[in-house]
Every structure is written in structure tokens, then in C-alpha cells.
Amino acid sequence: METKRSIIMDEAAMQRAITRIAFEIIEKNKGIENLALIGIQRRGVLMANRLQKRLQELEGIEPPMGILDITFHRDDLSLLSEMPVINSTNIDFMVIGKKIILVDDVLFTGRTVRAAIEAVMELGRAAKIELAVMVDRGHRELPIRADYVGKNMPTSRNEIVHVCFNELDGYNEVSLGKLHGCGEGKE
């Protein structure tokens, strides 16, 4: 059952957002020395890949990038299915003393980011942890905010924000809807 959805960002708008976020990271950190990206599984990893490439194009240095699964750090793990889906974590650089940019697709309640911060802190004491997201939709339940935002998009609680990436979904767009998801119903 597909319901009507509104396209909020097309592929070009998403690319402009990545570029703007990259420039903001460079400006705020006075370059990208000692900086690393960590993408939160799944779509945060895809956004982090794009951000890493854009930072490398702009600065001539490829910042290290890690992949983080936060499943065992969730505060609702007992409410998930008996067999939660575990994705991989791969962080092959030292976190200690680094400026870490956590990257995710959507910031909603803040609980995913809280879990990600906890997971990163178990790896060592970073110099700083910042957050970059494609969409901030509001409705925070924890005192967490993004440092870098592609688009602020106030939503109602019954709406769903879909950030679709070509690598996973076959197309790039951000849409707002009720039931439609990435990869479904796209011509």
C-alpha cells in the first residue's frame, strides 16, 4: 500500500547539501587535519562516503572513515526482535585525540546519536565529537543537536522521512510520506 509522498530534496539538492556541509566542516575545524568521519549504519555510511569524497576533493586529503553499528548500544534493544539485525562496525583508526564527525541520514529523537556517542567513547577519548545529518526533522527526546545539517524539515510524528541513496535504493532523493519507503514504488 503506497501513500502519496512529497519529494523534499532531489539528487542535485542532496549533492549541494553535502558540499555545503563539507565547507562548513572545513571552516569550523580550520581544515581537516586530525579529523575522521564515522558513518552510522546503514544510510549514515553512504552519506559519510560522499562527504569523505567531497572533503578529499576540496582539501586534497582523504580523511579516514569508519563504519559504526549501534545495535548493542540502543536503549530499546530489549524491545527489538529476538534476533536483531547486526551490521558491521569497522573503525581502523585510533579515535583517541581525533576530531570525530558522526554522520547519519536523519536526526529524529536523538537516541541513535546517543548510542553512537557511547559506542565511540568505548573506543577511546576523542578530542571532539560532532554530528552531521542530511535531515533534522525535530522531535528530540534527548538534548542532542546536529552541528551540520543538510536540511531542517519540521515534521509531524506520523510522517516518515526517507533519505534514499543510489547505492542502496537505486536513486537519490529525500522524501516525506507516511508509508512509502526507499526502493519501493519508484518508476
Coordinates of N, CA and C in Angstrom, one line a residue:
M1 N 0.9 -1.2 0.0 CA 0.0 0.0 0.0 C 0.9 1.2 0.0
E2 N 0.8 2.0 -1.0 CA 1.6 3.2 -1.2 C 0.8 4.4 -0.9
T3 N 1.3 5.3 -0.2 CA 0.6 6.6 0.0 C 1.4 7.7 -0.7
K4 N 0.8 8.8 -0.9 CA 1.4 10.0 -1.5 C 2.6 10.4 -0.7
R5 N 3.7 10.8 -1.4 CA 4.9 11.3 -0.8 C 5.3 12.6 -1.5
S6 N 6.0 13.4 -0.7 CA 6.5 14.7 -1.3 C 8.0 14.6 -1.4
I7 N 8.5 14.9 -2.5 CA 10.0 15.0 -2.7 C 10.5 16.3 -2.1
I8 N 11.3 16.2 -1.1 CA 11.9 17.4 -0.4 C 13.2 17.8 -1.0
M9 N 14.0 16.9 -1.4 CA 15.3 17.1 -2.0 C 15.5 16.1 -3.1
D10 N 15.9 16.7 -4.3 CA 16.3 15.8 -5.4 C 17.8 15.5 -5.3
E11 N 18.3 14.8 -6.3 CA 19.7 14.4 -6.3 C 20.6 15.6 -6.2
A12 N 20.3 16.7 -7.0 CA 21.2 17.9 -7.0 C 21.1 18.6 -5.7
A13 N 20.0 18.6 -5.1 CA 19.9 19.3 -3.7 C 20.7 18.5 -2.7
M14 N 20.6 17.2 -2.8 CA 21.4 16.4 -1.8 C 22.9 16.6 -2.0
Q15 N 23.4 16.7 -3.3 CA 24.8 17.0 -3.5 C 25.2 18.4 -3.1
R16 N 24.3 19.4 -3.3 CA 24.6 20.7 -2.7 C 24.7 20.7 -1.2
A17 N 23.9 19.9 -0.6 CA 23.9 19.8 0.9 C 25.2 19.2 1.4
I18 N 25.7 18.1 0.7 CA 26.9 17.5 1.0 C 28.1 18.5 0.9
T19 N 28.1 19.2 -0.2 CA 29.1 20.2 -0.5 C 29.1 21.3 0.6
R20 N 27.9 21.8 0.9 CA 27.8 22.8 2.0 C 28.3 22.3 3.3
I21 N 27.9 21.1 3.7 CA 28.4 20.5 4.9 C 29.9 20.4 4.9
A22 N 30.5 19.9 3.8 CA 31.9 19.8 3.7 C 32.6 21.1 3.9
F23 N 32.1 22.2 3.3 CA 32.7 23.5 3.5 C 32.6 24.0 5.0
E24 N 31.4 23.7 5.6 CA 31.2 24.1 7.0 C 32.2 23.3 7.9
I25 N 32.4 22.0 7.6 CA 33.4 21.2 8.4 C 34.8 21.8 8.3
I26 N 35.2 22.1 7.1 CA 36.5 22.7 6.8 C 36.6 24.0 7.6
E27 N 35.6 24.9 7.4 CA 35.7 26.2 8.1 C 35.8 26.1 9.6
K28 N 34.8 25.3 10.2 CA 34.8 25.2 11.6 C 36.0 24.6 12.2
N29 N 36.6 23.6 11.5 CA 37.8 22.9 12.1 C 39.1 23.4 11.5
K30 N 39.0 24.5 10.8 CA 40.2 25.2 10.2 C 41.0 24.1 9.3
G31 N 40.3 23.4 8.5 CA 40.9 22.3 7.7 C 40.4 21.0 8.2
I32 N 41.0 19.9 7.7 CA 40.5 18.6 8.1 C 41.6 17.8 8.7
E33 N 42.7 18.4 9.1 CA 43.8 17.7 9.8 C 43.2 17.1 11.1
N34 N 43.6 15.9 11.4 CA 43.2 15.2 12.6 C 41.7 14.9 12.7
L35 N 41.0 14.9 11.6 CA 39.6 14.7 11.6 C 39.3 13.4 10.9
A36 N 38.2 12.7 11.5 CA 37.8 11.4 10.9 C 36.3 11.4 10.9
L37 N 35.7 10.7 9.9 CA 34.3 10.5 9.8 C 33.9 9.1 10.3
I38 N 32.8 9.0 10.9 CA 32.2 7.7 11.3 C 30.7 7.7 10.8
G39 N 30.4 6.9 9.9 CA 29.1 6.7 9.4 C 28.3 5.7 10.2
I40 N 27.1 6.1 10.6 CA 26.2 5.2 11.4 C 25.4 4.3 10.4
Q41 N 25.5 3.0 10.6 CA 24.9 2.0 9.7 C 23.4 2.3 9.6
R42 N 22.8 2.3 8.5 CA 23.2 2.0 7.2 C 23.4 3.2 6.3
R43 N 22.4 4.1 6.3 CA 22.4 5.2 5.3 C 23.4 6.3 5.8
G44 N 23.8 6.3 7.0 CA 24.8 7.3 7.5 C 26.2 6.9 6.9
V45 N 26.4 5.7 6.6 CA 27.6 5.2 6.0 C 27.7 5.8 4.6
L46 N 26.6 5.7 3.8 CA 26.5 6.2 2.5 C 26.8 7.7 2.4
M47 N 26.2 8.4 3.3 CA 26.4 9.8 3.4 C 27.8 10.2 3.8
A48 N 28.4 9.4 4.7 CA 29.8 9.6 5.1 C 30.7 9.4 3.9
N49 N 30.5 8.4 3.1 CA 31.3 8.1 1.9 C 31.3 9.3 1.0
R50 N 30.1 9.9 0.8 CA 30.0 11.1 -0.1 C 30.7 12.3 0.5
L51 N 30.6 12.4 1.8 CA 31.2 13.5 2.5 C 32.7 13.4 2.4
Q52 N 33.2 12.2 2.6 CA 34.7 11.9 2.6 C 35.2 12.3 1.2
K53 N 34.5 11.9 0.1 CA 35.0 12.2 -1.2 C 35.0 13.7 -1.5
R54 N 34.0 14.4 -1.0 CA 33.9 15.8 -1.2 C 35.0 16.5 -0.4
L55 N 35.2 16.1 0.8 CA 36.3 16.7 1.6 C 37.7 16.5 0.9
Q56 N 37.9 15.3 0.4 CA 39.1 15.0 -0.3 C 39.3 15.9 -1.5
E57 N 38.2 16.1 -2.3 CA 38.3 17.0 -3.5 C 38.6 18.4 -3.1
L58 N 38.1 18.9 -2.0 CA 38.3 20.2 -1.5 C 39.6 20.5 -0.9
E59 N 40.1 19.5 -0.1 CA 41.3 19.7 0.7 C 42.5 18.9 0.2
G60 N 42.3 18.0 -0.7 CA 43.4 17.2 -1.2 C 43.9 16.1 -0.2
I61 N 43.2 15.9 0.9 CA 43.5 14.9 1.9 C 42.2 14.1 2.1
E62 N 42.4 12.7 2.1 CA 41.2 11.9 2.3 C 41.1 11.6 3.8
P63 N 40.1 12.1 4.5 CA 40.0 11.8 6.0 C 39.7 10.4 6.2
P64 N 40.2 9.8 7.2 CA 39.8 8.4 7.5 C 38.3 8.3 7.8
M65 N 37.7 7.1 7.4 CA 36.3 6.9 7.6 C 36.0 5.6 8.2
G66 N 35.2 5.5 9.2 CA 34.8 4.3 9.9 C 33.3 4.0 9.7
I67 N 32.9 2.8 10.0 CA 31.5 2.4 9.9 C 31.2 1.9 11.3
L68 N 30.0 2.4 11.8 CA 29.6 2.0 13.2 C 28.2 1.4 13.2
D69 N 28.1 0.3 13.8 CA 26.8 -0.3 14.1 C 26.5 -0.1 15.6
I70 N 25.3 0.5 15.9 CA 25.0 0.9 17.3 C 24.0 -0.1 17.9
T71 N 23.7 -1.2 17.3 CA 22.7 -2.1 17.8 C 22.8 -2.4 19.3
F72 N 24.0 -2.8 19.8 CA 24.1 -3.2 21.2 C 24.2 -2.0 22.1
H73 N 24.2 -0.8 21.6 CA 24.2 0.4 22.4 C 22.8 1.1 22.5
R74 N 21.8 0.5 21.8 CA 20.5 1.1 21.8 C 19.8 0.9 23.1
D75 N 19.0 1.9 23.5 CA 18.3 1.8 24.8 C 17.0 1.0 24.7
D76 N 16.7 0.6 23.4 CA 15.5 -0.2 23.2 C 15.8 -1.6 22.7
L77 N 17.0 -2.1 23.0 CA 17.4 -3.4 22.4 C 16.4 -4.5 22.9
S78 N 16.0 -4.4 24.1 CA 15.0 -5.4 24.6 C 13.7 -5.4 23.9
L79 N 13.4 -4.3 23.2 CA 12.1 -4.2 22.5 C 12.2 -4.6 21.1
L80 N 13.4 -4.8 20.6 CA 13.6 -5.2 19.2 C 13.3 -6.7 19.1
S81 N 13.3 -7.2 17.9 CA 13.1 -8.7 17.8 C 14.1 -9.5 18.5
E82 N 13.8 -10.8 18.7 CA 14.8 -11.6 19.4 C 16.1 -11.8 18.7
M83 N 16.1 -11.6 17.4 CA 17.3 -11.7 16.6 C 17.5 -10.3 15.8
P84 N 18.0 -9.3 16.5 CA 18.2 -8.0 15.8 C 19.2 -8.2 14.7
V85 N 19.0 -7.4 13.7 CA 20.0 -7.3 12.5 C 21.2 -6.6 13.0
I86 N 22.3 -7.3 12.9 CA 23.6 -6.7 13.3 C 24.4 -6.4 12.0
N87 N 24.8 -5.2 11.9 CA 25.6 -4.7 10.7 C 27.0 -4.7 11.2
S88 N 27.9 -4.4 10.3 CA 29.3 -4.4 10.7 C 29.8 -3.1 11.3
T89 N 30.7 -3.1 12.2 CA 31.5 -2.0 12.7 C 32.9 -2.1 12.2
N90 N 33.4 -1.1 11.5 CA 34.8 -1.2 11.0 C 35.4 0.2 11.2
I91 N 36.2 0.4 12.3 CA 36.9 1.6 12.6 C 38.3 1.3 12.7
D92 N 39.1 1.5 11.7 CA 40.5 1.0 11.7 C 41.5 2.2 11.9
F93 N 41.1 3.1 12.7 CA 42.0 4.2 13.1 C 41.8 4.5 14.6
M94 N 42.7 5.1 15.2 CA 42.6 5.4 16.6 C 41.7 6.6 16.8
V95 N 40.8 6.5 17.7 CA 39.8 7.6 18.0 C 40.4 8.6 18.9
I96 N 41.3 8.1 19.8 CA 41.9 9.0 20.8 C 42.5 10.2 20.2
G97 N 42.1 11.4 20.7 CA 42.6 12.7 20.2 C 42.1 13.2 18.9
K98 N 41.3 12.4 18.2 CA 40.8 12.8 16.9 C 39.5 13.6 17.0
K99 N 39.3 14.5 16.0 CA 38.0 15.2 15.9 C 37.1 14.2 15.1
I100 N 36.1 13.8 15.7 CA 35.2 12.8 15.0 C 33.9 13.5 14.6
I101 N 33.6 13.2 13.3 CA 32.3 13.7 12.8 C 31.4 12.4 12.6
L102 N 30.4 12.3 13.5 CA 29.4 11.2 13.3 C 28.5 11.6 12.2
V103 N 28.2 10.7 11.3 CA 27.3 11.0 10.1 C 26.1 10.1 10.1
D104 N 24.9 10.7 10.0 CA 23.7 9.9 9.9 C 22.8 10.6 8.9
D105 N 21.8 9.8 8.4 CA 20.9 10.4 7.4 C 19.8 11.3 8.0
V106 N 19.2 10.8 9.1 CA 18.1 11.6 9.7 C 18.3 11.7 11.2
L107 N 18.1 12.9 11.7 CA 18.1 13.2 13.2 C 16.7 13.3 13.6
F108 N 16.3 12.5 14.5 CA 14.9 12.5 15.0 C 14.8 12.6 16.5
T109 N 14.7 11.6 17.3 CA 14.6 11.7 18.7 C 16.0 11.9 19.4
G110 N 17.1 11.6 18.7 CA 18.4 11.7 19.3 C 18.9 10.4 19.9
R111 N 18.1 9.4 20.0 CA 18.5 8.2 20.6 C 19.6 7.4 19.9
T112 N 19.5 7.4 18.5 CA 20.6 6.8 17.7 C 21.9 7.5 17.9
V113 N 21.9 8.8 18.0 CA 23.1 9.5 18.1 C 23.7 9.3 19.5
R114 N 22.8 9.2 20.6 CA 23.3 8.9 21.9 C 24.0 7.6 21.9
A115 N 23.4 6.6 21.3 CA 24.1 5.3 21.2 C 25.4 5.3 20.5
A116 N 25.4 6.1 19.4 CA 26.7 6.2 18.6 C 27.8 6.9 19.4
I117 N 27.4 7.9 20.2 CA 28.4 8.6 21.0 C 29.0 7.6 22.0
E118 N 28.1 6.8 22.7 CA 28.5 5.8 23.6 C 29.5 4.8 23.0
A119 N 29.1 4.4 21.8 CA 30.0 3.4 21.1 C 31.4 4.0 20.8
V120 N 31.4 5.2 20.3 CA 32.7 5.9 20.0 C 33.5 6.1 21.3
M121 N 32.9 6.5 22.4 CA 33.6 6.7 23.6 C 34.2 5.4 24.2
E122 N 33.6 4.3 23.9 CA 34.2 3.0 24.3 C 35.5 2.7 23.5
L123 N 35.7 3.4 22.4 CA 36.9 3.2 21.6 C 38.1 4.1 22.0
G124 N 37.8 5.1 22.8 CA 38.8 6.0 23.3 C 38.3 7.4 23.4
R125 N 39.1 8.3 24.0 CA 38.6 9.6 24.2 C 39.0 10.5 22.9
A126 N 38.0 10.8 22.2 CA 38.1 11.7 21.0 C 38.4 13.1 21.5
A127 N 39.1 13.9 20.7 CA 39.2 15.4 21.1 C 37.9 16.1 21.0
K128 N 37.1 15.7 20.1 CA 35.8 16.3 19.9 C 34.9 15.3 19.1
I129 N 33.6 15.3 19.4 CA 32.6 14.6 18.6 C 31.6 15.5 18.1
E130 N 31.4 15.6 16.7 CA 30.4 16.5 16.1 C 29.4 15.6 15.3
L131 N 28.3 16.1 14.9 CA 27.3 15.4 14.2 C 26.9 16.1 12.9
A132 N 26.9 15.3 11.8 CA 26.4 15.8 10.5 C 25.3 14.9 10.1
V133 N 24.2 15.5 9.6 CA 23.0 14.8 9.2 C 22.5 15.4 7.9
M134 N 21.8 14.6 7.1 CA 21.2 15.1 5.9 C 19.9 15.9 6.2
V135 N 19.1 15.3 7.2 CA 17.9 15.9 7.6 C 17.7 15.9 9.1
D136 N 17.3 17.1 9.6 CA 17.0 17.2 11.0 C 15.4 17.4 11.0
R137 N 14.7 16.5 11.5 CA 13.2 16.5 11.5 C 12.6 17.0 12.8
G138 N 13.4 17.2 13.8 CA 12.8 17.7 15.1 C 12.4 16.5 15.9
H139 N 11.6 16.8 17.0 CA 11.0 15.8 17.9 C 12.0 15.2 18.8
R140 N 13.0 15.9 19.2 CA 14.1 15.4 20.1 C 13.5 14.9 21.4
E141 N 14.0 13.8 21.9 CA 13.8 13.3 23.2 C 15.0 13.4 24.1
L142 N 16.1 13.7 23.6 CA 17.3 13.9 24.3 C 18.0 15.2 23.9
P143 N 18.8 15.8 24.7 CA 19.4 17.1 24.4 C 20.6 17.0 23.4
I144 N 20.2 16.6 22.2 CA 21.2 16.4 21.1 C 20.9 17.3 19.9
R145 N 21.9 17.9 19.3 CA 21.7 18.7 18.1 C 22.8 18.4 17.1
A146 N 22.5 18.6 15.9 CA 23.4 18.4 14.8 C 24.3 19.7 14.6
D147 N 25.6 19.5 14.4 CA 26.5 20.6 14.1 C 26.4 21.0 12.6
Y148 N 26.1 20.0 11.8 CA 26.0 20.2 10.3 C 24.7 19.6 9.8
V149 N 23.9 20.4 9.1 CA 22.6 19.9 8.7 C 22.4 20.2 7.2
G150 N 22.0 19.2 6.4 CA 21.6 19.4 5.0 C 20.3 20.2 4.9
K151 N 19.3 19.7 5.7 CA 18.0 20.4 5.6 C 17.3 20.2 6.9
N152 N 16.8 21.3 7.5 CA 15.9 21.3 8.6 C 14.5 21.1 8.1
M153 N 13.8 20.1 8.5 CA 12.5 19.7 8.0 C 11.5 19.4 9.1
P154 N 10.8 20.4 9.6 CA 9.8 20.1 10.7 C 8.8 19.1 10.1
T155 N 8.5 18.1 11.0 CA 7.6 17.0 10.6 C 6.6 16.8 11.7
S156 N 5.5 16.1 11.4 CA 4.6 15.5 12.4 C 5.2 14.2 12.8
R157 N 4.8 13.7 13.9 CA 5.3 12.4 14.4 C 4.8 11.2 13.5
N158 N 3.7 11.4 12.8 CA 3.2 10.3 12.0 C 3.8 10.3 10.6
E159 N 4.6 11.3 10.2 CA 5.3 11.3 8.9 C 6.6 10.6 9.0
I160 N 7.0 10.1 7.9 CA 8.3 9.4 7.8 C 9.2 10.1 6.8
V161 N 10.4 10.4 7.1 CA 11.4 11.0 6.2 C 12.2 9.8 5.6
H162 N 12.3 9.8 4.3 CA 13.1 8.8 3.6 C 14.3 9.4 2.9
V163 N 15.5 9.0 3.3 CA 16.7 9.5 2.6 C 17.1 8.3 1.8
C164 N 17.0 8.5 0.5 CA 17.4 7.4 -0.4 C 18.7 7.6 -1.1
F165 N 19.5 6.6 -1.2 CA 20.8 6.7 -1.8 C 20.9 5.7 -3.0
N166 N 21.5 6.1 -4.1 CA 21.6 5.3 -5.2 C 22.2 3.9 -4.9
E167 N 23.2 3.9 -4.1 CA 23.9 2.7 -3.8 C 23.0 1.6 -3.2
L168 N 22.0 2.0 -2.5 CA 21.1 1.1 -1.7 C 19.8 1.0 -2.4
D169 N 19.3 2.1 -2.9 CA 17.9 2.3 -3.3 C 17.7 2.4 -4.8
G170 N 18.8 2.7 -5.6 CA 18.7 2.9 -7.0 C 18.4 4.3 -7.4
Y171 N 18.3 5.3 -6.5 CA 18.1 6.7 -6.8 C 18.4 7.5 -5.5
N172 N 18.6 8.8 -5.8 CA 18.9 9.7 -4.7 C 17.8 10.8 -4.5
E173 N 17.2 10.8 -3.3 CA 16.2 11.8 -3.0 C 15.9 11.7 -1.5
V174 N 15.3 12.8 -1.0 CA 14.8 12.9 0.3 C 13.3 13.1 0.1
S175 N 12.4 12.3 0.7 CA 11.0 12.5 0.6 C 10.3 12.4 1.9
L176 N 9.1 12.9 2.0 CA 8.3 12.9 3.2 C 7.0 12.2 2.9
G177 N 6.7 11.2 3.6 CA 5.5 10.4 3.4 C 5.0 9.7 4.6
K178 N 4.0 8.8 4.4 CA 3.5 8.0 5.5 C 4.0 6.6 5.5
L179 N 3.9 5.9 4.3 CA 4.2 4.5 4.2 C 5.3 4.2 3.2
H180 N 5.4 5.0 2.2 CA 6.4 4.7 1.1 C 7.8 4.7 1.6
G181 N 8.6 3.8 1.2 CA 10.0 3.8 1.6 C 10.9 3.8 0.4
C182 N 12.2 4.0 0.7 CA 13.2 4.0 -0.4 C 13.1 2.6 -1.1
G183 N 13.3 2.7 -2.4 CA 13.3 1.5 -3.2 C 12.0 0.9 -3.6
E184 N 10.9 1.5 -3.0 CA 9.5 1.0 -3.3 C 8.8 2.0 -4.2
G185 N 8.1 1.5 -5.2 CA 7.2 2.3 -5.9 C 7.9 3.4 -6.8
K186 N 9.1 3.3 -7.1 CA 9.9 4.3 -7.9 C 9.9 3.8 -9.3
E187 N 9.4 4.6 -10.2 CA 9.4 4.2 -11.6 C 10.8 4.1 -12.2

